[in-house]
Amino acid sequence: MGNSSGSTLEELQACESHQWYKKFMTECPSGLLTFYEFKQFFGLRNLSDTSNAYVETMFTTFDMNDDGFIDFMEYVAALSLVLKGGVQQKLRWYFKLYDIDGSGCIDREELLLIIKSIRAINGNPCEMSAEDFANMVFDKIDINGDGELSYEEFMEGVQKDETLLKTLTESLDLTHIVQKIKGDLGEFSKEI
Ligand SMILES: [Ca+2]
Ligand SMILES: [Ca+2]
Ligand SMILES: [Ca+2]
C-alpha cells in the first residue's frame, strides 16, 4: 500500500511478527505454550517461589480463555500489548496483574508481593525497601485511604505520577524480557 505515514512502522511490525511467529513455532511446535514452556521461552529459570507465583500470574493474564495454555493468538496479543500498547491499555493490564486475587482492588499485601517479585526477577538493587515503596504508593494514590487501590485510584494516581508510572510499568520488565528476546531473535535470524 502507499507511502502513508506509519507504513514503515507497520512494515517493521509485520516483519517482527513474522520473526516472533517463527520463534513461537520453533520453540513450541504444538502451538500451545504451557506454563513450563512459557518460562523456558522467556529464559526464566531458577525462580524463587515468589517470582514463580508472579510469573504464573502473568501467564494467567495472557491466557485469556483460561485453558491453561497460551496459543499463538494470545501470544500475539500479549506481545502487541507489550510492544505497542498505549499507557492506558498497559495500566489496565497491570491492574489485572497486580490484583492477584481478582477482588477488583489492589491491597497492600498484593502490592508488596508484586514489588518483591519484580525485584527478585530484575535483581536490581534498590534504595527503598519494598515495604517503604508500597507505603509510598498508598500514601500517594489511595485517595480515600481505605487501604486498597481501586481501579480508578490506580489508573489516575499512577498516570499522574511519573515516578510511579515509571516504576510500576517499567518494573514489570516485560521490556527487559522483550529486549532479551529481541537479542535472541537477532541470533535467531542469523541462523536462518
Ligand atoms: Ca489459552
Ligand atoms: Ca485484590
Ligand atoms: Ca482506596
mmCIF file with all atom_site columns, C-alpha atoms in Angstrom, residues 12-182:
data_model
loop_
_atom_site.group_PDB
_atom_site.id
_atom_site.type_symbol
_atom_site.label_atom_id
_atom_site.label_alt_id
_atom_site.label_comp_id
_atom_site.label_asym_id
_atom_site.label_entity_id
_atom_site.label_seq_id
_atom_site.pdbx_PDB_ins_code
_atom_site.Cartn_x
_atom_site.Cartn_y
_atom_site.Cartn_z
_atom_site.occupancy
_atom_site.B_iso_or_equiv
_atom_site.pdbx_formal_charge
_atom_site.auth_seq_id
_atom_site.auth_comp_id
_atom_site.auth_asym_id
_atom_site.auth_atom_id
_atom_site.pdbx_PDB_model_num
ATOM 1   C CA . LEU A 1 12  ? 8.616   -3.215  10.773 1.00 0.00 ? 12  LEU A CA 1
ATOM 2   C CA . GLN A 1 13  ? 5.926   -4.662  12.997 1.00 0.00 ? 13  GLN A CA 1
ATOM 3   C CA . ALA A 1 14  ? 4.861   -7.091  10.319 1.00 0.00 ? 14  ALA A CA 1
ATOM 4   C CA . CYS A 1 15  ? 8.439   -8.185  9.965  1.00 0.00 ? 15  CYS A CA 1
ATOM 5   C CA . GLU A 1 16  ? 8.766   -8.505  13.716 1.00 0.00 ? 16  GLU A CA 1
ATOM 6   C CA . SER A 1 17  ? 5.577   -10.520 13.947 1.00 0.00 ? 17  SER A CA 1
ATOM 7   C CA . HIS A 1 18  ? 6.964   -12.840 11.350 1.00 0.00 ? 18  HIS A CA 1
ATOM 8   C CA . GLN A 1 19  ? 10.057  -13.435 13.453 1.00 0.00 ? 19  GLN A CA 1
ATOM 9   C CA . TRP A 1 20  ? 8.002   -13.824 16.611 1.00 0.00 ? 20  TRP A CA 1
ATOM 10  C CA . TYR A 1 21  ? 5.894   -16.366 14.791 1.00 0.00 ? 21  TYR A CA 1
ATOM 11  C CA . LYS A 1 22  ? 8.966   -18.338 13.771 1.00 0.00 ? 22  LYS A CA 1
ATOM 12  C CA . LYS A 1 23  ? 10.303  -18.294 17.289 1.00 0.00 ? 23  LYS A CA 1
ATOM 13  C CA . PHE A 1 24  ? 6.982   -19.415 18.672 1.00 0.00 ? 24  PHE A CA 1
ATOM 14  C CA . MET A 1 25  ? 6.569   -22.266 16.209 1.00 0.00 ? 25  MET A CA 1
ATOM 15  C CA . THR A 1 26  ? 10.167  -23.398 16.606 1.00 0.00 ? 26  THR A CA 1
ATOM 16  C CA . GLU A 1 27  ? 10.088  -23.466 20.365 1.00 0.00 ? 27  GLU A CA 1
ATOM 17  C CA . CYS A 1 28  ? 6.541   -24.591 20.611 1.00 0.00 ? 28  CYS A CA 1
ATOM 18  C CA . PRO A 1 29  ? 5.613   -26.810 17.639 1.00 0.00 ? 29  PRO A CA 1
ATOM 19  C CA . SER A 1 30  ? 2.345   -27.875 19.283 1.00 0.00 ? 30  SER A CA 1
ATOM 20  C CA . GLY A 1 31  ? 1.188   -24.248 19.081 1.00 0.00 ? 31  GLY A CA 1
ATOM 21  C CA . LEU A 1 32  ? 0.211   -24.295 22.745 1.00 0.00 ? 32  LEU A CA 1
ATOM 22  C CA . LEU A 1 33  ? 2.573   -22.956 25.343 1.00 0.00 ? 33  LEU A CA 1
ATOM 23  C CA . THR A 1 34  ? 2.324   -24.456 28.828 1.00 0.00 ? 34  THR A CA 1
ATOM 24  C CA . PHE A 1 35  ? 3.441   -22.550 31.908 1.00 0.00 ? 35  PHE A CA 1
ATOM 25  C CA . TYR A 1 36  ? 6.640   -24.563 31.980 1.00 0.00 ? 36  TYR A CA 1
ATOM 26  C CA . GLU A 1 37  ? 7.378   -23.819 28.325 1.00 0.00 ? 37  GLU A CA 1
ATOM 27  C CA . PHE A 1 38  ? 6.465   -20.193 28.880 1.00 0.00 ? 38  PHE A CA 1
ATOM 28  C CA . LYS A 1 39  ? 9.214   -19.897 31.456 1.00 0.00 ? 39  LYS A CA 1
ATOM 29  C CA . GLN A 1 40  ? 11.663  -21.677 29.162 1.00 0.00 ? 40  GLN A CA 1
ATOM 30  C CA . PHE A 1 41  ? 10.647  -19.435 26.310 1.00 0.00 ? 41  PHE A CA 1
ATOM 31  C CA . PHE A 1 42  ? 11.431  -16.280 28.282 1.00 0.00 ? 42  PHE A CA 1
ATOM 32  C CA . GLY A 1 43  ? 14.558  -17.748 29.802 1.00 0.00 ? 43  GLY A CA 1
ATOM 33  C CA . LEU A 1 44  ? 13.130  -17.601 33.323 1.00 0.00 ? 44  LEU A CA 1
ATOM 34  C CA . ARG A 1 45  ? 14.890  -20.259 35.316 1.00 0.00 ? 45  ARG A CA 1
ATOM 35  C CA . ASN A 1 46  ? 15.630  -20.902 38.976 1.00 0.00 ? 46  ASN A CA 1
ATOM 36  C CA . LEU A 1 47  ? 12.920  -18.561 40.145 1.00 0.00 ? 47  LEU A CA 1
ATOM 37  C CA . SER A 1 48  ? 12.148  -18.150 43.819 1.00 0.00 ? 48  SER A CA 1
ATOM 38  C CA . ASP A 1 49  ? 8.645   -19.152 44.932 1.00 0.00 ? 49  ASP A CA 1
ATOM 39  C CA . THR A 1 50  ? 7.548   -15.520 44.945 1.00 0.00 ? 50  THR A CA 1
ATOM 40  C CA . SER A 1 51  ? 8.853   -14.837 41.476 1.00 0.00 ? 51  SER A CA 1
ATOM 41  C CA . ASN A 1 52  ? 7.389   -18.057 40.220 1.00 0.00 ? 52  ASN A CA 1
ATOM 42  C CA . ALA A 1 53  ? 3.975   -17.068 41.550 1.00 0.00 ? 53  ALA A CA 1
ATOM 43  C CA . TYR A 1 54  ? 4.325   -13.709 39.873 1.00 0.00 ? 54  TYR A CA 1
ATOM 44  C CA . VAL A 1 55  ? 5.249   -15.177 36.520 1.00 0.00 ? 55  VAL A CA 1
ATOM 45  C CA . GLU A 1 56  ? 2.362   -17.588 36.882 1.00 0.00 ? 56  GLU A CA 1
ATOM 46  C CA . THR A 1 57  ? 0.003   -14.652 37.380 1.00 0.00 ? 57  THR A CA 1
ATOM 47  C CA . MET A 1 58  ? 1.477   -13.078 34.289 1.00 0.00 ? 58  MET A CA 1
ATOM 48  C CA . PHE A 1 59  ? 0.891   -16.304 32.405 1.00 0.00 ? 59  PHE A CA 1
ATOM 49  C CA . THR A 1 60  ? -2.726  -16.360 33.584 1.00 0.00 ? 60  THR A CA 1
ATOM 50  C CA . THR A 1 61  ? -3.416  -12.817 32.381 1.00 0.00 ? 61  THR A CA 1
ATOM 51  C CA . PHE A 1 62  ? -2.049  -13.792 28.965 1.00 0.00 ? 62  PHE A CA 1
ATOM 52  C CA . ASP A 1 63  ? -4.114  -16.986 28.891 1.00 0.00 ? 63  ASP A CA 1
ATOM 53  C CA . MET A 1 64  ? -7.291  -15.133 28.036 1.00 0.00 ? 64  MET A CA 1
ATOM 54  C CA . ASN A 1 65  ? -9.575  -18.121 27.513 1.00 0.00 ? 65  ASN A CA 1
ATOM 55  C CA . ASP A 1 66  ? -8.276  -19.792 30.714 1.00 0.00 ? 66  ASP A CA 1
ATOM 56  C CA . ASP A 1 67  ? -7.483  -23.135 29.102 1.00 0.00 ? 67  ASP A CA 1
ATOM 57  C CA . GLY A 1 68  ? -4.064  -23.337 30.741 1.00 0.00 ? 68  GLY A CA 1
ATOM 58  C CA . PHE A 1 69  ? -2.167  -22.759 27.504 1.00 0.00 ? 69  PHE A CA 1
ATOM 59  C CA . ILE A 1 70  ? -1.037  -19.720 25.608 1.00 0.00 ? 70  ILE A CA 1
ATOM 60  C CA . ASP A 1 71  ? -1.886  -20.201 21.986 1.00 0.00 ? 71  ASP A CA 1
ATOM 61  C CA . PHE A 1 72  ? -0.457  -18.168 19.149 1.00 0.00 ? 72  PHE A CA 1
ATOM 62  C CA . MET A 1 73  ? -3.218  -15.543 19.172 1.00 0.00 ? 73  MET A CA 1
ATOM 63  C CA . GLU A 1 74  ? -2.832  -14.986 22.895 1.00 0.00 ? 74  GLU A CA 1
ATOM 64  C CA . TYR A 1 75  ? 0.895   -14.781 22.411 1.00 0.00 ? 75  TYR A CA 1
ATOM 65  C CA . VAL A 1 76  ? 0.496   -12.154 19.703 1.00 0.00 ? 76  VAL A CA 1
ATOM 66  C CA . ALA A 1 77  ? -1.981  -10.194 21.828 1.00 0.00 ? 77  ALA A CA 1
ATOM 67  C CA . ALA A 1 78  ? 0.471   -10.213 24.723 1.00 0.00 ? 78  ALA A CA 1
ATOM 68  C CA . LEU A 1 79  ? 3.346   -9.119  22.545 1.00 0.00 ? 79  LEU A CA 1
ATOM 69  C CA . SER A 1 80  ? 1.439   -6.360  20.852 1.00 0.00 ? 80  SER A CA 1
ATOM 70  C CA . LEU A 1 81  ? 0.413   -5.054  24.252 1.00 0.00 ? 81  LEU A CA 1
ATOM 71  C CA . VAL A 1 82  ? 3.996   -5.083  25.403 1.00 0.00 ? 82  VAL A CA 1
ATOM 72  C CA . LEU A 1 83  ? 5.436   -3.661  22.194 1.00 0.00 ? 83  LEU A CA 1
ATOM 73  C CA . LYS A 1 84  ? 2.760   -1.277  21.016 1.00 0.00 ? 84  LYS A CA 1
ATOM 74  C CA . GLY A 1 85  ? 0.151   -0.797  23.735 1.00 0.00 ? 85  GLY A CA 1
ATOM 75  C CA . GLY A 1 86  ? -0.695  2.706   24.966 1.00 0.00 ? 86  GLY A CA 1
ATOM 76  C CA . VAL A 1 87  ? -0.310  3.743   28.596 1.00 0.00 ? 87  VAL A CA 1
ATOM 77  C CA . GLN A 1 88  ? -3.999  3.215   29.435 1.00 0.00 ? 88  GLN A CA 1
ATOM 78  C CA . GLN A 1 89  ? -4.033  -0.190  27.837 1.00 0.00 ? 89  GLN A CA 1
ATOM 79  C CA . LYS A 1 90  ? -0.903  -1.234  29.690 1.00 0.00 ? 90  LYS A CA 1
ATOM 80  C CA . LEU A 1 91  ? -2.092  0.105   33.018 1.00 0.00 ? 91  LEU A CA 1
ATOM 81  C CA . ARG A 1 92  ? -5.337  -1.786  32.667 1.00 0.00 ? 92  ARG A CA 1
ATOM 82  C CA . TRP A 1 93  ? -3.298  -4.928  32.166 1.00 0.00 ? 93  TRP A CA 1
ATOM 83  C CA . TYR A 1 94  ? -1.026  -4.140  35.107 1.00 0.00 ? 94  TYR A CA 1
ATOM 84  C CA . PHE A 1 95  ? -4.022  -3.591  37.326 1.00 0.00 ? 95  PHE A CA 1
ATOM 85  C CA . LYS A 1 96  ? -5.295  -7.037  36.449 1.00 0.00 ? 96  LYS A CA 1
ATOM 86  C CA . LEU A 1 97  ? -1.864  -8.485  37.079 1.00 0.00 ? 97  LEU A CA 1
ATOM 87  C CA . TYR A 1 98  ? -1.410  -6.729  40.418 1.00 0.00 ? 98  TYR A CA 1
ATOM 88  C CA . ASP A 1 99  ? -4.871  -7.635  41.683 1.00 0.00 ? 99  ASP A CA 1
ATOM 89  C CA . ILE A 1 100 ? -3.737  -11.164 42.413 1.00 0.00 ? 100 ILE A CA 1
ATOM 90  C CA . ASP A 1 101 ? -6.949  -12.469 43.999 1.00 0.00 ? 101 ASP A CA 1
ATOM 91  C CA . GLY A 1 102 ? -9.128  -10.752 41.405 1.00 0.00 ? 102 GLY A CA 1
ATOM 92  C CA . SER A 1 103 ? -11.100 -8.823  44.050 1.00 0.00 ? 103 SER A CA 1
ATOM 93  C CA . GLY A 1 104 ? -11.198 -5.705  41.882 1.00 0.00 ? 104 GLY A CA 1
ATOM 94  C CA . CYS A 1 105 ? -8.846  -3.830  44.235 1.00 0.00 ? 105 CYS A CA 1
ATOM 95  C CA . ILE A 1 106 ? -5.129  -3.959  44.930 1.00 0.00 ? 106 ILE A CA 1
ATOM 96  C CA . ASP A 1 107 ? -4.432  -4.253  48.638 1.00 0.00 ? 107 ASP A CA 1
ATOM 97  C CA . ARG A 1 108 ? -1.150  -3.575  50.389 1.00 0.00 ? 108 ARG A CA 1
ATOM 98  C CA . GLU A 1 109 ? -0.140  -7.226  50.524 1.00 0.00 ? 109 GLU A CA 1
ATOM 99  C CA . GLU A 1 110 ? -0.703  -7.703  46.817 1.00 0.00 ? 110 GLU A CA 1
ATOM 100 C CA . LEU A 1 111 ? 1.335   -4.637  46.002 1.00 0.00 ? 111 LEU A CA 1
ATOM 101 C CA . LEU A 1 112 ? 4.103   -5.716  48.348 1.00 0.00 ? 112 LEU A CA 1
ATOM 102 C CA . LEU A 1 113 ? 4.211   -9.170  46.836 1.00 0.00 ? 113 LEU A CA 1
ATOM 103 C CA . ILE A 1 114 ? 4.400   -7.728  43.350 1.00 0.00 ? 114 ILE A CA 1
ATOM 104 C CA . ILE A 1 115 ? 7.171   -5.322  44.251 1.00 0.00 ? 115 ILE A CA 1
ATOM 105 C CA . LYS A 1 116 ? 9.152   -8.091  45.884 1.00 0.00 ? 116 LYS A CA 1
ATOM 106 C CA . SER A 1 117 ? 8.732   -10.442 42.936 1.00 0.00 ? 117 SER A CA 1
ATOM 107 C CA . ILE A 1 118 ? 9.654   -7.773  40.432 1.00 0.00 ? 118 ILE A CA 1
ATOM 108 C CA . ARG A 1 119 ? 12.794  -7.037  42.377 1.00 0.00 ? 119 ARG A CA 1
ATOM 109 C CA . ALA A 1 120 ? 13.644  -10.709 42.642 1.00 0.00 ? 120 ALA A CA 1
ATOM 110 C CA . ILE A 1 121 ? 13.286  -11.128 38.888 1.00 0.00 ? 121 ILE A CA 1
ATOM 111 C CA . ASN A 1 122 ? 15.124  -7.983  37.909 1.00 0.00 ? 122 ASN A CA 1
ATOM 112 C CA . GLY A 1 123 ? 17.761  -8.293  40.569 1.00 0.00 ? 123 GLY A CA 1
ATOM 113 C CA . ASN A 1 124 ? 18.155  -4.502  40.680 1.00 0.00 ? 124 ASN A CA 1
ATOM 114 C CA . PRO A 1 125 ? 19.461  -3.124  43.928 1.00 0.00 ? 125 PRO A CA 1
ATOM 115 C CA . CYS A 1 126 ? 17.008  -0.551  45.264 1.00 0.00 ? 126 CYS A CA 1
ATOM 116 C CA . GLU A 1 127 ? 17.486  2.185   47.808 1.00 0.00 ? 127 GLU A CA 1
ATOM 117 C CA . MET A 1 128 ? 13.969  1.974   49.143 1.00 0.00 ? 128 MET A CA 1
ATOM 118 C CA . SER A 1 129 ? 12.730  -1.218  50.800 1.00 0.00 ? 129 SER A CA 1
ATOM 119 C CA . ALA A 1 130 ? 9.749   -2.941  49.205 1.00 0.00 ? 130 ALA A CA 1
ATOM 120 C CA . GLU A 1 131 ? 7.687   -2.067  52.316 1.00 0.00 ? 131 GLU A CA 1
ATOM 121 C CA . ASP A 1 132 ? 8.611   1.616   52.099 1.00 0.00 ? 132 ASP A CA 1
ATOM 122 C CA . PHE A 1 133 ? 7.843   1.651   48.423 1.00 0.00 ? 133 PHE A CA 1
ATOM 123 C CA . ALA A 1 134 ? 4.432   0.062   48.946 1.00 0.00 ? 134 ALA A CA 1
ATOM 124 C CA . ASN A 1 135 ? 3.683   2.579   51.722 1.00 0.00 ? 135 ASN A CA 1
ATOM 125 C CA . MET A 1 136 ? 4.701   5.417   49.458 1.00 0.00 ? 136 MET A CA 1
ATOM 126 C CA . VAL A 1 137 ? 2.385   4.176   46.734 1.00 0.00 ? 137 VAL A CA 1
ATOM 127 C CA . PHE A 1 138 ? -0.528  4.001   49.158 1.00 0.00 ? 138 PHE A CA 1
ATOM 128 C CA . ASP A 1 139 ? 0.265   7.444   50.616 1.00 0.00 ? 139 ASP A CA 1
ATOM 129 C CA . LYS A 1 140 ? 0.205   8.889   47.136 1.00 0.00 ? 140 LYS A CA 1
ATOM 130 C CA . ILE A 1 141 ? -2.681  7.218   45.400 1.00 0.00 ? 141 ILE A CA 1
ATOM 131 C CA . ASP A 1 142 ? -5.011  5.590   47.923 1.00 0.00 ? 142 ASP A CA 1
ATOM 132 C CA . ILE A 1 143 ? -7.162  8.688   47.778 1.00 0.00 ? 143 ILE A CA 1
ATOM 133 C CA . ASN A 1 144 ? -9.983  7.538   50.071 1.00 0.00 ? 144 ASN A CA 1
ATOM 134 C CA . GLY A 1 145 ? -7.495  5.900   52.453 1.00 0.00 ? 145 GLY A CA 1
ATOM 135 C CA . ASP A 1 146 ? -9.298  2.556   52.699 1.00 0.00 ? 146 ASP A CA 1
ATOM 136 C CA . GLY A 1 147 ? -6.066  0.595   52.298 1.00 0.00 ? 147 GLY A CA 1
ATOM 137 C CA . GLU A 1 148 ? -6.981  -0.666  48.854 1.00 0.00 ? 148 GLU A CA 1
ATOM 138 C CA . LEU A 1 149 ? -6.332  0.732   45.427 1.00 0.00 ? 149 LEU A CA 1
ATOM 139 C CA . SER A 1 150 ? -9.445  0.762   43.330 1.00 0.00 ? 150 SER A CA 1
ATOM 140 C CA . TYR A 1 151 ? -9.178  0.611   39.554 1.00 0.00 ? 151 TYR A CA 1
ATOM 141 C CA . GLU A 1 152 ? -9.865  4.375   39.372 1.00 0.00 ? 152 GLU A CA 1
ATOM 142 C CA . GLU A 1 153 ? -7.300  5.230   42.040 1.00 0.00 ? 153 GLU A CA 1
ATOM 143 C CA . PHE A 1 154 ? -4.719  3.093   40.320 1.00 0.00 ? 154 PHE A CA 1
ATOM 144 C CA . MET A 1 155 ? -5.356  4.414   36.814 1.00 0.00 ? 155 MET A CA 1
ATOM 145 C CA . GLU A 1 156 ? -5.496  8.068   37.837 1.00 0.00 ? 156 GLU A CA 1
ATOM 146 C CA . GLY A 1 157 ? -2.832  8.026   40.502 1.00 0.00 ? 157 GLY A CA 1
ATOM 147 C CA . VAL A 1 158 ? -0.241  6.144   38.515 1.00 0.00 ? 158 VAL A CA 1
ATOM 148 C CA . GLN A 1 159 ? -0.728  8.230   35.393 1.00 0.00 ? 159 GLN A CA 1
ATOM 149 C CA . LYS A 1 160 ? -0.415  11.470  37.347 1.00 0.00 ? 160 LYS A CA 1
ATOM 150 C CA . ASP A 1 161 ? 2.836   10.483  38.995 1.00 0.00 ? 161 ASP A CA 1
ATOM 151 C CA . GLU A 1 162 ? 5.802   9.978   36.713 1.00 0.00 ? 162 GLU A CA 1
ATOM 152 C CA . THR A 1 163 ? 7.876   8.105   39.253 1.00 0.00 ? 163 THR A CA 1
ATOM 153 C CA . LEU A 1 164 ? 5.115   5.628   39.942 1.00 0.00 ? 164 LEU A CA 1
ATOM 154 C CA . LEU A 1 165 ? 4.318   5.238   36.299 1.00 0.00 ? 165 LEU A CA 1
ATOM 155 C CA . LYS A 1 166 ? 7.933   4.551   35.521 1.00 0.00 ? 166 LYS A CA 1
ATOM 156 C CA . THR A 1 167 ? 8.472   2.167   38.406 1.00 0.00 ? 167 THR A CA 1
ATOM 157 C CA . LEU A 1 168 ? 5.208   0.282   38.234 1.00 0.00 ? 168 LEU A CA 1
ATOM 158 C CA . THR A 1 169 ? 5.170   -0.143  34.499 1.00 0.00 ? 169 THR A CA 1
ATOM 159 C CA . GLU A 1 170 ? 8.830   -0.489  33.644 1.00 0.00 ? 170 GLU A CA 1
ATOM 160 C CA . SER A 1 171 ? 9.365   -2.641  36.638 1.00 0.00 ? 171 SER A CA 1
ATOM 161 C CA . LEU A 1 172 ? 7.210   -5.422  35.320 1.00 0.00 ? 172 LEU A CA 1
ATOM 162 C CA . ASP A 1 173 ? 10.086  -5.604  32.990 1.00 0.00 ? 173 ASP A CA 1
ATOM 163 C CA . LEU A 1 174 ? 8.481   -7.209  30.123 1.00 0.00 ? 174 LEU A CA 1
ATOM 164 C CA . THR A 1 175 ? 10.554  -4.657  28.272 1.00 0.00 ? 175 THR A CA 1
ATOM 165 C CA . HIS A 1 176 ? 13.611  -6.183  29.772 1.00 0.00 ? 176 HIS A CA 1
ATOM 166 C CA . ILE A 1 177 ? 12.353  -9.629  28.861 1.00 0.00 ? 177 ILE A CA 1
ATOM 167 C CA . VAL A 1 178 ? 11.424  -8.450  25.379 1.00 0.00 ? 178 VAL A CA 1
ATOM 168 C CA . GLN A 1 179 ? 14.859  -6.908  24.911 1.00 0.00 ? 179 GLN A CA 1
ATOM 169 C CA . LYS A 1 180 ? 16.270  -10.254 25.819 1.00 0.00 ? 180 LYS A CA 1
ATOM 170 C CA . ILE A 1 181 ? 14.072  -11.997 23.285 1.00 0.00 ? 181 ILE A CA 1
ATOM 171 C CA . LYS A 1 182 ? 14.958  -9.434  20.662 1.00 0.00 ? 182 LYS A CA 1
#
